[in-house]
Coordinates of C-alpha atoms in Angstrom, one line a residue:
M1 CA 0.0 0.0 0.0
K2 CA 1.2 3.5 -0.7
R3 CA 1.4 4.8 2.8
S4 CA 2.0 8.4 1.9
A5 CA 3.3 10.8 -0.8
A6 CA 6.7 9.9 -2.2
P7 CA 9.8 11.2 -0.4
P8 CA 11.5 14.2 -1.9
D9 CA 13.5 13.5 -5.0
N10 CA 17.0 14.8 -4.0
R11 CA 19.0 13.0 -6.7
M12 CA 20.8 16.3 -7.3
A13 CA 21.0 17.1 -3.6
E14 CA 22.6 20.5 -3.3
T15 CA 21.3 21.7 -6.7
M16 CA 17.8 20.6 -6.6
A17 CA 16.3 22.5 -3.8
P18 CA 12.6 23.3 -3.8
D19 CA 11.7 26.3 -5.9
T20 CA 10.3 29.5 -4.6
A21 CA 7.5 31.7 -5.8
V22 CA 9.4 35.0 -5.3
A23 CA 7.4 38.1 -4.5
K24 CA 7.9 41.1 -6.8
G25 CA 10.8 43.1 -5.6
D26 CA 12.4 40.1 -3.9
G27 CA 13.7 38.3 -7.0
P28 CA 12.9 37.5 -10.6
D29 CA 9.4 37.6 -12.0
L30 CA 8.5 33.9 -12.5
G31 CA 4.9 34.5 -13.5
T32 CA 2.1 32.7 -11.8
L33 CA 3.3 29.5 -10.1
P34 CA 0.6 26.9 -9.7
S35 CA -0.5 25.2 -6.5
W36 CA -2.1 21.8 -6.5
D37 CA -5.8 21.2 -5.8
L38 CA -6.2 18.0 -3.8
N39 CA -10.0 18.0 -4.1
D40 CA -9.8 15.2 -6.7
L41 CA -8.7 13.0 -3.8
Y42 CA -10.8 14.5 -0.9
P43 CA -12.4 17.9 -0.3
G44 CA -10.5 18.4 3.0
M45 CA -9.1 16.9 6.2
D46 CA -12.4 16.9 7.9
S47 CA -14.5 16.0 4.9
P48 CA -17.5 13.6 5.2
E49 CA -16.2 11.7 2.1
L50 CA -12.9 10.9 3.8
K51 CA -14.6 9.8 7.1
A52 CA -17.0 7.7 5.1
D53 CA -14.2 5.9 3.2
L54 CA -12.4 5.2 6.4
D55 CA -15.5 3.7 8.0
R56 CA -16.4 1.7 4.9
M57 CA -12.9 0.3 4.6
E58 CA -12.8 -0.7 8.2
T59 CA -16.0 -2.7 7.7
A60 CA -14.8 -4.1 4.3
S61 CA -11.4 -5.2 5.7
K62 CA -13.0 -7.1 8.6
E63 CA -15.4 -8.8 6.2
F64 CA -12.5 -9.6 3.9
H65 CA -10.6 -11.3 6.7
A66 CA -13.7 -13.2 7.9
T67 CA -14.4 -14.4 4.3
Y68 CA -10.9 -15.4 3.2
A69 CA -8.5 -15.9 6.1
G70 CA -7.3 -19.5 6.0
K71 CA -9.3 -20.4 2.9
L72 CA -7.2 -19.4 -0.1
A73 CA -5.9 -22.9 -0.8
G74 CA -9.5 -24.2 -1.1
L75 CA -10.6 -21.5 -3.6
D76 CA -10.8 -22.3 -7.3
G77 CA -9.2 -19.9 -9.8
N78 CA -12.2 -17.7 -10.3
G79 CA -12.8 -17.5 -6.5
F80 CA -9.2 -16.6 -6.0
A81 CA -9.5 -13.9 -8.6
A82 CA -12.5 -12.5 -6.9
A83 CA -10.6 -12.3 -3.6
I84 CA -7.7 -10.4 -5.3
R85 CA -10.2 -7.9 -6.8
E86 CA -11.7 -7.2 -3.4
Y87 CA -8.3 -6.9 -1.8
E88 CA -7.3 -4.5 -4.7
R89 CA -10.5 -2.4 -4.1
I90 CA -9.9 -2.0 -0.4
D91 CA -6.2 -1.3 -0.8
E92 CA -6.8 1.3 -3.5
V93 CA -9.1 3.3 -1.2
L94 CA -6.7 3.1 1.7
S95 CA -3.9 4.2 -0.6
R96 CA -6.1 7.1 -1.8
I97 CA -6.6 8.2 1.8
M98 CA -2.8 8.0 2.6
S99 CA -1.9 9.8 -0.7
F100 CA -4.2 12.6 0.3
A101 CA -2.8 12.7 3.9
G102 CA 0.8 12.6 2.6
L103 CA 0.3 15.3 0.0
V104 CA -1.3 17.6 2.6
Y105 CA 1.6 16.9 5.0
N106 CA 4.2 17.5 2.3
G107 CA 2.6 20.9 1.6
N108 CA 3.2 22.0 5.2
M109 CA 5.2 19.8 7.6
V110 CA 5.3 22.3 10.4
D111 CA 1.6 23.0 10.9
P112 CA 0.6 21.1 14.1
A113 CA -3.0 20.5 12.9
I114 CA -1.7 19.0 9.6
A115 CA 0.9 16.9 11.4
K116 CA -1.8 15.6 13.8
F117 CA -4.1 14.8 10.8
Y118 CA -1.3 12.9 9.0
Q119 CA -0.3 10.9 12.1
S120 CA -4.0 10.1 12.8
A121 CA -4.6 9.0 9.2
Q122 CA -1.5 6.7 9.4
E123 CA -2.7 5.1 12.6
R124 CA -6.3 4.6 11.5
V125 CA -5.2 3.1 8.1
N126 CA -2.6 1.0 9.8
V127 CA -5.3 -0.5 12.1
I128 CA -7.7 -1.1 9.2
S129 CA -5.0 -2.7 6.9
T130 CA -3.9 -5.1 9.7
H131 CA -7.0 -7.2 8.7
L132 CA -5.4 -7.6 5.3
V133 CA -1.9 -8.7 6.3
F134 CA -2.9 -12.4 6.2
F135 CA -3.6 -12.2 2.4
T136 CA -0.1 -12.0 0.9
L137 CA 1.3 -14.2 3.6
E138 CA -1.2 -16.9 2.7
I139 CA -0.6 -16.5 -1.0
N140 CA 3.1 -17.2 -0.3
R141 CA 2.2 -20.5 1.5
L142 CA 0.5 -21.8 -1.6
E143 CA 2.3 -24.6 -3.4
E144 CA 3.6 -23.8 -6.8
R145 CA 1.7 -26.6 -8.5
D146 CA -1.6 -25.5 -6.8
L147 CA -1.2 -21.9 -7.8
A148 CA -0.2 -22.9 -11.4
A149 CA -3.4 -25.0 -11.6
K150 CA -5.6 -22.0 -10.4
L151 CA -3.9 -19.7 -12.9
K152 CA -4.4 -22.2 -15.8
A153 CA -8.1 -22.6 -14.9
S154 CA -9.0 -18.9 -14.7
K155 CA -8.4 -16.1 -17.2
D156 CA -9.5 -13.6 -14.5
L157 CA -6.8 -14.9 -12.2
A158 CA -4.2 -15.1 -15.0
R159 CA -4.5 -11.3 -15.3
Y160 CA -2.9 -11.0 -11.8
A161 CA -0.1 -13.4 -12.6
P162 CA 2.6 -10.7 -12.6
W163 CA 1.4 -9.4 -9.2
L164 CA 1.4 -12.9 -7.7
R165 CA 4.9 -13.4 -9.1
D166 CA 6.2 -10.3 -7.4
V167 CA 4.4 -11.1 -4.1
R168 CA 6.0 -14.5 -4.1
L169 CA 9.4 -13.1 -4.5
F170 CA 9.4 -12.5 -0.7
R171 CA 8.3 -16.1 0.2
E172 CA 11.6 -17.0 1.8
H173 CA 11.7 -13.8 3.8
Q174 CA 8.3 -13.6 5.4
L175 CA 7.8 -14.4 9.1
S176 CA 4.9 -15.9 11.0
D177 CA 1.5 -14.3 10.7
E178 CA 1.7 -13.1 14.3
V179 CA 5.1 -11.4 13.9
E180 CA 4.1 -9.9 10.6
R181 CA 1.0 -8.4 12.2
L182 CA 3.0 -7.1 15.1
L183 CA 5.5 -5.4 12.8
H184 CA 2.7 -3.9 10.7
E185 CA 0.9 -2.5 13.7
K186 CA 4.2 -1.0 15.2
H187 CA 5.1 0.7 12.0
V188 CA 3.5 4.0 12.9
V189 CA 5.4 4.2 16.2
G190 CA 8.6 2.8 14.7
R191 CA 10.2 3.7 11.4
A192 CA 7.3 6.0 10.4
A193 CA 7.7 8.0 13.6
W194 CA 11.5 8.5 13.0
N195 CA 10.8 9.5 9.4
R196 CA 8.3 12.1 10.6
L197 CA 10.8 13.4 13.2
F198 CA 13.4 13.8 10.4
D199 CA 11.0 15.5 8.1
E200 CA 9.7 18.0 10.6
T201 CA 13.2 18.8 11.8
I202 CA 14.4 19.6 8.3
A203 CA 11.3 21.6 7.6
S204 CA 11.7 23.7 10.7
L205 CA 15.4 24.6 10.3
R206 CA 16.2 28.1 9.4
F207 CA 19.5 29.3 7.9
P208 CA 20.7 32.9 8.5
I209 CA 22.1 33.9 5.1
G210 CA 22.2 37.4 3.6
G211 CA 20.4 38.9 6.5
K212 CA 17.4 36.6 6.0
E213 CA 16.2 33.4 7.7
L214 CA 16.0 30.9 4.9
T215 CA 14.5 27.5 4.7
C216 CA 16.7 24.5 3.9
A217 CA 15.5 24.6 0.3
E218 CA 16.3 28.2 -0.1
A219 CA 19.7 27.9 1.6
L220 CA 20.7 25.0 -0.7
N221 CA 19.7 27.0 -3.7
R222 CA 22.2 29.6 -2.8
L223 CA 25.0 27.1 -3.6
S224 CA 24.3 27.8 -7.2
D225 CA 24.1 31.6 -6.9
R226 CA 26.2 33.7 -9.2
D227 CA 27.9 35.6 -6.4
P228 CA 30.8 33.6 -4.9
A229 CA 30.4 35.4 -1.6
V230 CA 26.8 34.2 -1.4
R231 CA 27.8 30.6 -2.2
K232 CA 30.6 30.7 0.5
E233 CA 28.2 32.1 3.1
A234 CA 25.6 29.5 2.2
G235 CA 28.0 26.6 2.3
T236 CA 29.3 27.7 5.7
V237 CA 25.9 28.4 7.3
I238 CA 24.4 25.1 6.0
G239 CA 27.3 23.1 7.4
R240 CA 27.1 24.9 10.8
T241 CA 23.3 24.6 11.0
F242 CA 23.3 20.9 10.3
G243 CA 26.2 20.6 12.8
D244 CA 24.1 22.3 15.5
N245 CA 21.5 19.5 15.0
I246 CA 23.9 16.6 14.1
R247 CA 23.3 14.6 17.3
L248 CA 19.6 14.3 16.4
F249 CA 20.4 13.3 12.8
A250 CA 22.9 10.8 14.0
L251 CA 20.4 9.3 16.4
V252 CA 17.8 9.0 13.7
T253 CA 20.3 7.4 11.3
N254 CA 21.6 5.0 13.9
T255 CA 18.2 3.9 15.0
L256 CA 16.8 3.3 11.5
A257 CA 20.0 1.5 10.4
K258 CA 19.7 -0.8 13.5
D259 CA 16.0 -1.3 12.8
K260 CA 16.8 -2.4 9.3
E261 CA 19.6 -4.7 10.5
I262 CA 17.2 -6.5 12.9
D263 CA 14.5 -6.8 10.2
D264 CA 17.1 -8.1 7.7
K265 CA 18.3 -10.7 10.2
W266 CA 14.9 -12.0 11.0
R267 CA 14.0 -12.1 7.3
S268 CA 17.3 -13.7 6.3
Y269 CA 18.5 -11.1 3.8
P270 CA 22.2 -11.7 3.2
R271 CA 23.2 -8.0 2.6
P272 CA 21.7 -4.7 3.6
V273 CA 20.9 -3.9 0.0
S274 CA 19.2 -7.3 -0.7
A275 CA 15.7 -6.3 0.2
R276 CA 15.9 -3.2 -2.0
N277 CA 17.2 -5.2 -4.9
L278 CA 14.4 -7.8 -4.5
S279 CA 11.7 -5.1 -4.4
N280 CA 13.2 -3.5 -7.5
R281 CA 13.1 -6.9 -9.2
V282 CA 16.7 -6.6 -10.1
E283 CA 19.5 -9.1 -9.5
D284 CA 22.3 -8.4 -7.1
E285 CA 24.9 -8.9 -9.7
V286 CA 23.3 -6.3 -12.0
V287 CA 23.5 -3.7 -9.2
D288 CA 27.0 -4.7 -8.3
A289 CA 28.1 -4.3 -12.0
L290 CA 26.5 -0.9 -12.1
V291 CA 28.2 0.3 -8.9
K292 CA 31.6 -1.1 -10.0
A293 CA 31.3 0.5 -13.5
V294 CA 30.5 3.9 -12.0
K295 CA 33.2 3.8 -9.3
D296 CA 35.8 2.7 -11.9
A297 CA 34.7 5.7 -14.0
Y298 CA 35.2 8.3 -11.3
P299 CA 38.6 9.4 -12.6
S300 CA 37.4 9.8 -16.2
L301 CA 34.2 11.5 -15.3
S302 CA 33.9 13.6 -12.1
H303 CA 37.6 13.9 -11.4
R304 CA 38.3 15.2 -14.9
Y305 CA 35.3 17.5 -15.1
Y306 CA 35.9 19.3 -11.8
T307 CA 39.6 19.7 -12.6
M308 CA 38.4 21.5 -15.8
K309 CA 35.9 23.6 -13.9
A310 CA 38.5 24.7 -11.4
K311 CA 40.6 25.9 -14.3
W312 CA 37.7 27.8 -15.8
F313 CA 37.5 29.7 -12.5
G314 CA 41.2 30.3 -12.7
Q315 CA 42.0 28.0 -9.7
D316 CA 43.8 24.8 -9.0
H317 CA 41.0 23.7 -6.6
L318 CA 37.3 24.2 -6.3
D319 CA 35.7 24.8 -2.9
Y320 CA 32.8 22.5 -2.3
W321 CA 30.4 25.5 -2.3
D322 CA 31.5 26.3 -5.8
R323 CA 30.9 22.8 -7.2
N324 CA 27.5 23.8 -8.7
A325 CA 28.4 27.4 -9.3
P326 CA 27.3 28.8 -12.7
L327 CA 30.2 29.1 -15.2
P328 CA 31.9 32.5 -15.4
D329 CA 30.1 33.4 -18.7
D330 CA 26.8 31.9 -17.6
T331 CA 24.1 34.6 -17.0
D332 CA 21.7 31.8 -16.1
R333 CA 18.8 34.1 -17.0
S334 CA 15.5 33.6 -15.2
I335 CA 13.0 31.4 -17.0
R336 CA 9.3 32.2 -16.3
W337 CA 7.0 29.4 -15.5
D338 CA 5.0 29.7 -18.7
E339 CA 8.2 29.5 -20.7
A340 CA 9.4 26.5 -18.8
R341 CA 6.1 24.8 -19.5
D342 CA 6.3 25.5 -23.2
L343 CA 10.0 24.3 -23.4
V344 CA 9.2 21.0 -21.7
L345 CA 5.9 20.3 -23.5
G346 CA 7.5 21.3 -26.8
A347 CA 10.4 18.8 -26.3
Y348 CA 7.9 16.1 -25.3
G349 CA 5.8 16.9 -28.3
R350 CA 8.6 16.6 -30.9
F351 CA 9.2 13.1 -29.6
S352 CA 5.5 12.1 -29.2
P353 CA 2.4 14.2 -29.4
E354 CA 0.6 11.6 -27.2
L355 CA 3.3 12.1 -24.5
A356 CA 3.0 15.8 -24.7
G357 CA -0.8 15.6 -24.5
L358 CA -0.6 13.6 -21.3
G359 CA 1.9 16.1 -19.9
K360 CA -0.3 19.1 -20.8
R361 CA -3.0 17.7 -18.5
F362 CA -0.8 18.5 -15.5
F363 CA -0.6 22.2 -16.5
D364 CA -4.2 22.5 -17.6
N365 CA -5.4 21.1 -14.2
A366 CA -4.2 21.9 -10.7
W367 CA -1.9 18.8 -10.5
I368 CA 1.4 20.7 -9.8
D369 CA 2.6 22.5 -6.7
A370 CA 5.4 24.8 -7.6
P371 CA 5.9 27.7 -5.0
V372 CA 8.2 27.4 -2.0
R373 CA 6.4 28.0 1.3
P374 CA 7.6 27.8 4.8
G375 CA 7.2 24.2 6.0
K376 CA 6.9 22.7 2.5
A377 CA 8.8 19.5 1.7
P378 CA 12.2 20.1 0.1
G379 CA 13.1 18.5 -3.2
A380 CA 10.7 17.4 -5.8
F381 CA 8.6 14.3 -6.4
A382 CA 5.8 12.8 -8.5
H383 CA 3.2 10.9 -6.5
P384 CA 1.0 8.5 -8.5
T385 CA -1.8 8.4 -5.9
V386 CA -4.1 5.7 -7.3
P387 CA -5.2 4.9 -10.9
S388 CA -8.8 6.1 -10.3
V389 CA -7.5 9.6 -9.7
H390 CA -4.2 11.0 -11.2
P391 CA -0.7 11.8 -10.1
Y392 CA 0.4 15.0 -8.4
L393 CA 3.8 16.7 -8.9
L394 CA 5.7 18.7 -6.2
V395 CA 8.4 20.9 -7.7
N396 CA 9.9 24.0 -6.3
Y397 CA 10.5 26.5 -9.1
Q398 CA 13.0 29.3 -8.9
G399 CA 13.4 29.9 -12.6
K400 CA 16.8 28.4 -13.3
T401 CA 17.7 26.1 -16.2
R402 CA 18.1 23.2 -13.7
D403 CA 14.6 23.9 -12.4
V404 CA 13.3 23.4 -16.0
M405 CA 15.2 20.1 -16.0
T406 CA 13.5 19.2 -12.7
L407 CA 10.1 19.9 -14.1
A408 CA 10.9 17.7 -17.2
H409 CA 12.1 15.0 -14.8
E410 CA 9.0 15.0 -12.6
L411 CA 6.6 15.3 -15.6
G412 CA 8.2 12.2 -17.0
H413 CA 7.3 10.4 -13.8
G414 CA 3.8 11.8 -14.0
V415 CA 3.0 10.7 -17.6
H416 CA 4.6 7.3 -16.8
Q417 CA 2.3 6.9 -13.9
I418 CA -0.8 7.8 -16.0
L419 CA 0.2 5.3 -18.7
A420 CA 1.0 2.5 -16.1
G421 CA -2.3 3.3 -14.3
K422 CA -4.2 1.6 -17.0
Q423 CA -3.0 -1.7 -15.6
G424 CA -5.0 -1.1 -12.4
H425 CA -3.9 -0.5 -8.8
L426 CA -2.0 -3.7 -8.1
L427 CA -0.3 -4.0 -11.5
S428 CA 0.6 -0.4 -12.1
D429 CA 3.5 -0.1 -9.6
T430 CA 6.8 0.0 -11.4
P431 CA 10.2 -1.0 -9.8
L432 CA 12.3 2.0 -8.9
T433 CA 15.0 1.2 -11.3
L434 CA 12.6 1.5 -14.3
A435 CA 10.5 4.2 -12.7
E436 CA 13.5 6.5 -13.2
T437 CA 13.6 5.8 -17.0
A438 CA 10.7 8.0 -18.1
S439 CA 11.9 10.9 -15.8
V440 CA 15.5 10.9 -17.0
F441 CA 14.3 10.4 -20.6
G442 CA 12.1 13.4 -20.3
E443 CA 15.1 15.4 -19.1
M444 CA 17.2 14.2 -22.0
L445 CA 14.5 15.2 -24.5
T446 CA 14.3 18.7 -23.0
F447 CA 18.1 19.1 -22.9
R448 CA 18.5 18.0 -26.5
A449 CA 15.8 20.4 -27.6
L450 CA 17.5 23.3 -25.8
L451 CA 20.9 22.4 -27.1
D452 CA 19.8 22.0 -30.7
S453 CA 18.1 25.4 -30.7
E454 CA 21.2 27.2 -29.4
T455 CA 23.7 28.6 -32.0
D456 CA 26.0 30.6 -29.8
P457 CA 29.1 28.5 -29.1
K458 CA 29.6 30.0 -25.6
R459 CA 26.0 29.2 -24.7
R460 CA 26.3 25.7 -26.0
K461 CA 29.4 25.1 -23.9
I462 CA 27.5 26.3 -20.8
M463 CA 24.5 24.1 -21.6
L464 CA 26.8 21.1 -22.2
A465 CA 28.6 21.7 -18.9
T466 CA 25.4 22.1 -17.0
K467 CA 24.1 18.8 -18.4
V468 CA 27.4 17.1 -17.5
E469 CA 27.0 18.4 -13.9
D470 CA 23.4 17.1 -13.8
M471 CA 24.5 13.7 -15.1
L472 CA 27.4 13.6 -12.5
N473 CA 24.9 14.5 -9.8
T474 CA 22.6 11.7 -11.1
V475 CA 25.2 9.0 -11.6
V476 CA 28.4 9.7 -9.6
R477 CA 26.8 11.5 -6.7
Q478 CA 24.1 8.9 -6.3
I479 CA 26.5 6.0 -6.4
A480 CA 28.6 7.8 -3.8
F481 CA 25.5 8.1 -1.7
F482 CA 24.9 4.4 -2.2
D483 CA 28.5 3.7 -1.1
F484 CA 27.9 5.8 2.0
E485 CA 24.8 3.8 2.9
Q486 CA 26.6 0.5 2.4
R487 CA 29.5 1.6 4.7
V488 CA 27.2 3.0 7.3
H489 CA 24.9 -0.1 7.4
T490 CA 27.8 -2.5 7.4
E491 CA 29.6 -0.7 10.2
R492 CA 26.5 -0.1 12.2
A493 CA 26.2 -3.9 12.7
G494 CA 29.2 -3.6 15.0
G495 CA 27.7 -0.8 17.2
E496 CA 26.4 2.7 17.1
L497 CA 28.2 5.2 15.0
T498 CA 29.1 8.6 16.4
A499 CA 28.3 11.8 14.4
D500 CA 32.0 12.2 13.9
R501 CA 32.3 8.7 12.5
L502 CA 29.4 9.3 10.1
G503 CA 31.1 12.5 9.0
E504 CA 34.4 10.6 8.4
I505 CA 32.6 8.0 6.2
W506 CA 30.9 10.9 4.3
M507 CA 34.1 12.7 3.7
A508 CA 35.8 9.5 2.5
V509 CA 33.2 8.7 -0.2
Q510 CA 33.0 12.4 -1.2
T511 CA 36.7 12.7 -1.7
E512 CA 36.8 9.4 -3.6
S513 CA 33.9 10.3 -5.9
L514 CA 34.5 14.0 -6.6
G515 CA 38.3 13.8 -6.9
P516 CA 41.4 15.9 -6.0
A517 CA 40.1 19.1 -7.5
L518 CA 37.5 19.6 -4.7
R519 CA 38.4 21.3 -1.5
F520 CA 36.4 20.6 1.7
D521 CA 36.2 22.1 5.2
D522 CA 34.9 20.6 8.5
G523 CA 31.4 22.0 7.8
Y524 CA 31.0 19.7 4.9
R525 CA 31.3 16.7 7.2
N526 CA 27.7 17.4 8.2
Y527 CA 26.1 17.4 4.7
W528 CA 25.1 13.7 4.9
S529 CA 22.5 14.6 7.4
Y530 CA 19.8 16.0 5.2
I531 CA 19.6 13.4 2.4
P532 CA 16.0 12.2 2.8
H533 CA 16.4 8.9 1.0
F534 CA 18.8 7.6 3.6
I535 CA 15.9 7.9 6.0
H536 CA 12.8 7.2 3.9
S537 CA 14.1 4.6 1.4
P538 CA 17.4 3.0 2.2
F539 CA 19.5 2.2 -0.9
Y540 CA 16.9 3.9 -3.2
V541 CA 19.6 6.1 -4.7
Y542 CA 21.2 3.7 -7.1
A543 CA 18.0 3.8 -9.1
Y544 CA 18.9 7.2 -10.4
A545 CA 22.2 6.0 -11.7
F546 CA 20.5 2.9 -13.1
G547 CA 17.9 5.1 -14.9
D548 CA 20.5 7.6 -16.2
C549 CA 22.7 5.0 -17.7
L550 CA 19.7 3.1 -19.1
V551 CA 18.4 6.3 -20.7
N552 CA 21.7 7.1 -22.2
S553 CA 21.7 3.7 -24.0
L554 CA 18.0 4.1 -24.8
Y555 CA 18.5 7.5 -26.3
A556 CA 21.3 6.2 -28.5
V557 CA 18.8 3.6 -29.9
Y558 CA 16.2 6.4 -30.4
Q559 CA 18.7 8.5 -32.4
D560 CA 19.5 5.5 -34.7
A561 CA 15.8 4.4 -35.0
E562 CA 13.9 5.2 -38.2
K563 CA 10.4 4.6 -37.1
G564 CA 8.4 3.0 -34.3
F565 CA 10.6 3.9 -31.3
A566 CA 8.1 6.2 -29.7
E567 CA 5.4 3.6 -29.9
K568 CA 7.7 0.9 -28.3
Y569 CA 8.7 3.5 -25.6
L570 CA 5.0 4.2 -24.7
A571 CA 4.3 0.5 -24.6
M572 CA 7.2 0.0 -22.2
L573 CA 5.8 2.7 -19.9
S574 CA 2.3 1.4 -20.2
A575 CA 3.4 -2.1 -19.0
G576 CA 3.7 -0.8 -15.4
G577 CA 4.8 -3.7 -13.1
T578 CA 3.7 -6.5 -15.5
L579 CA 7.2 -7.0 -17.0
R580 CA 10.7 -7.2 -15.7
H581 CA 13.6 -5.1 -17.0
K582 CA 14.9 -7.7 -19.3
E583 CA 11.5 -8.1 -21.0
L584 CA 11.0 -4.3 -21.2
L585 CA 14.4 -3.6 -22.7
A586 CA 14.4 -6.5 -25.2
P587 CA 12.5 -4.7 -27.9
F588 CA 15.2 -2.1 -27.9
G589 CA 18.1 -4.6 -28.1
L590 CA 19.3 -3.7 -24.6
D591 CA 20.2 -6.0 -21.7
A592 CA 21.1 -4.5 -18.3
S593 CA 22.7 -7.8 -17.2
D594 CA 25.4 -7.3 -19.8
P595 CA 28.4 -5.5 -18.2
A596 CA 28.9 -3.6 -21.4
F597 CA 25.5 -2.1 -21.0
W598 CA 26.7 0.2 -18.2
Q599 CA 29.8 1.2 -20.2
K600 CA 27.6 2.3 -23.0
G601 CA 25.7 4.6 -20.7
L602 CA 28.7 6.0 -19.0
G603 CA 30.3 6.5 -22.4
V604 CA 27.7 9.2 -23.2
I605 CA 28.8 11.2 -20.2
R606 CA 32.4 10.6 -21.0
G607 CA 31.8 11.8 -24.5
F608 CA 30.3 15.1 -23.2
V609 CA 33.4 15.6 -21.0
D610 CA 35.7 14.9 -24.0
E611 CA 33.9 17.6 -26.0
L612 CA 34.2 20.1 -23.2
E613 CA 37.9 19.3 -22.8
K614 CA 38.5 19.9 -26.5
Q615 CA 36.8 23.3 -26.2
G616 CA 39.1 24.2 -23.4

């Protein structure tokens, strides 16, 4: 079940802060920035519709338990299909409720009334869904031959074969019904409570920069300001503010890492990343090959690029607060919201009018929340909600080129979720590794459109450099984040890690990944503390590198294709969770299990760096 809205998408960490609707006189005129309207889910926190759905699902879940608990093995194929349909109906309504609660909460994490509503919704839904826990556990106790016979005898049941396949991936790792119910019921006062503490702490922090008290999002955005003094002040204040709260962040990190270690031990997962790989439907060796390929490429990618960038600034080394600085000749003009919309939709439309048409719906309706507000979630995300409604996007638009790329990225998620939604609630969910394909492809379409329309050599160089930085943030940075998580979770098994030790591990992976051209100070030791995926979704981050390398290879196929690529691409997105990555990529002649696949994707980034090196 989708417990809440997705966590912030911080794949570009320091560069992809939430975007601010700036008042006139306090920044560039961005035009009218949209805010979402959640009425398509529920009219309000106290709405009769929401209360009625909670009451109905409480009754339905109890009836479902009474009807089917302990009886799945005796059902014929059609009876089993009817049980799944009812389970799907209940789960979709509960997911709708939690999508609404999560989106309201992400809109303002510091409002006490909203926080109370969010927690109350989690607790009520958790109690209701406890009556459903037995269902997947019992499915996993069915014998293979018995399940195969049911599937063969019923077309209705055969439709759910991919979902049953994915549920049964976890057969070896499920615990007794009593333990599973206990863990389910304790979730809201366990991991979910620590997640909430982290979210509300980050949302409440204020950073004194330039005589103003900035949110975390606004402070991080200053790291890409044109003024080097502003970047330096921001870098210093951010590190100091995180440092002032580092004991709390260390406690949250240690607690959740230990919680995961206990869970992994009881469920017999061999490695900290194993559960994530299984949920992503991707083999351990595929992820290992990706990580090794990226780490081996550090010298030819990030090390080489940041050495060049330091020289462009007339320096031998680049301070960490200058890593995402605009290039010296880059005016980075402000892009109004309506222009950003037209740029992204135009790029999508040149690839596929159908894709652009789906994307246009987000702008024509109130499905996007763009302004920065105090208490609003940092980062950006696309939340699918449920197929019977539509996705919502949270972006934070400040008018920079990178913000346009963020919009293109999240819109890619959104159109993917609409296409996959046709599969229905249970079959629409896409593994994270492939969920990033449409988003990164949307970015690539937008970037190529902007690059192809630019004739000024200086501007083209700046655009190419900006794209390289984004790709490094998506690939190198995320694999470094993954490396940090692996080291933390492995070392945590031997005892609690101090905040100083967490800082040491962070600095080790940053130095290794970014290279000798970067210069750090003690304040940067604290920057690990705000990355939300470490808290919300352990080991999620490699999905970005997976998606970027996959898209690089996919885009190369698109450039060489004569006809039919767009149709095959839309079919891939429409498959949702019904197919695995091998089946989805086969029509394009790609295979992620081939080690050469990752080299092909990394070669695109390397080629861009080569081109910049030639230009000097």
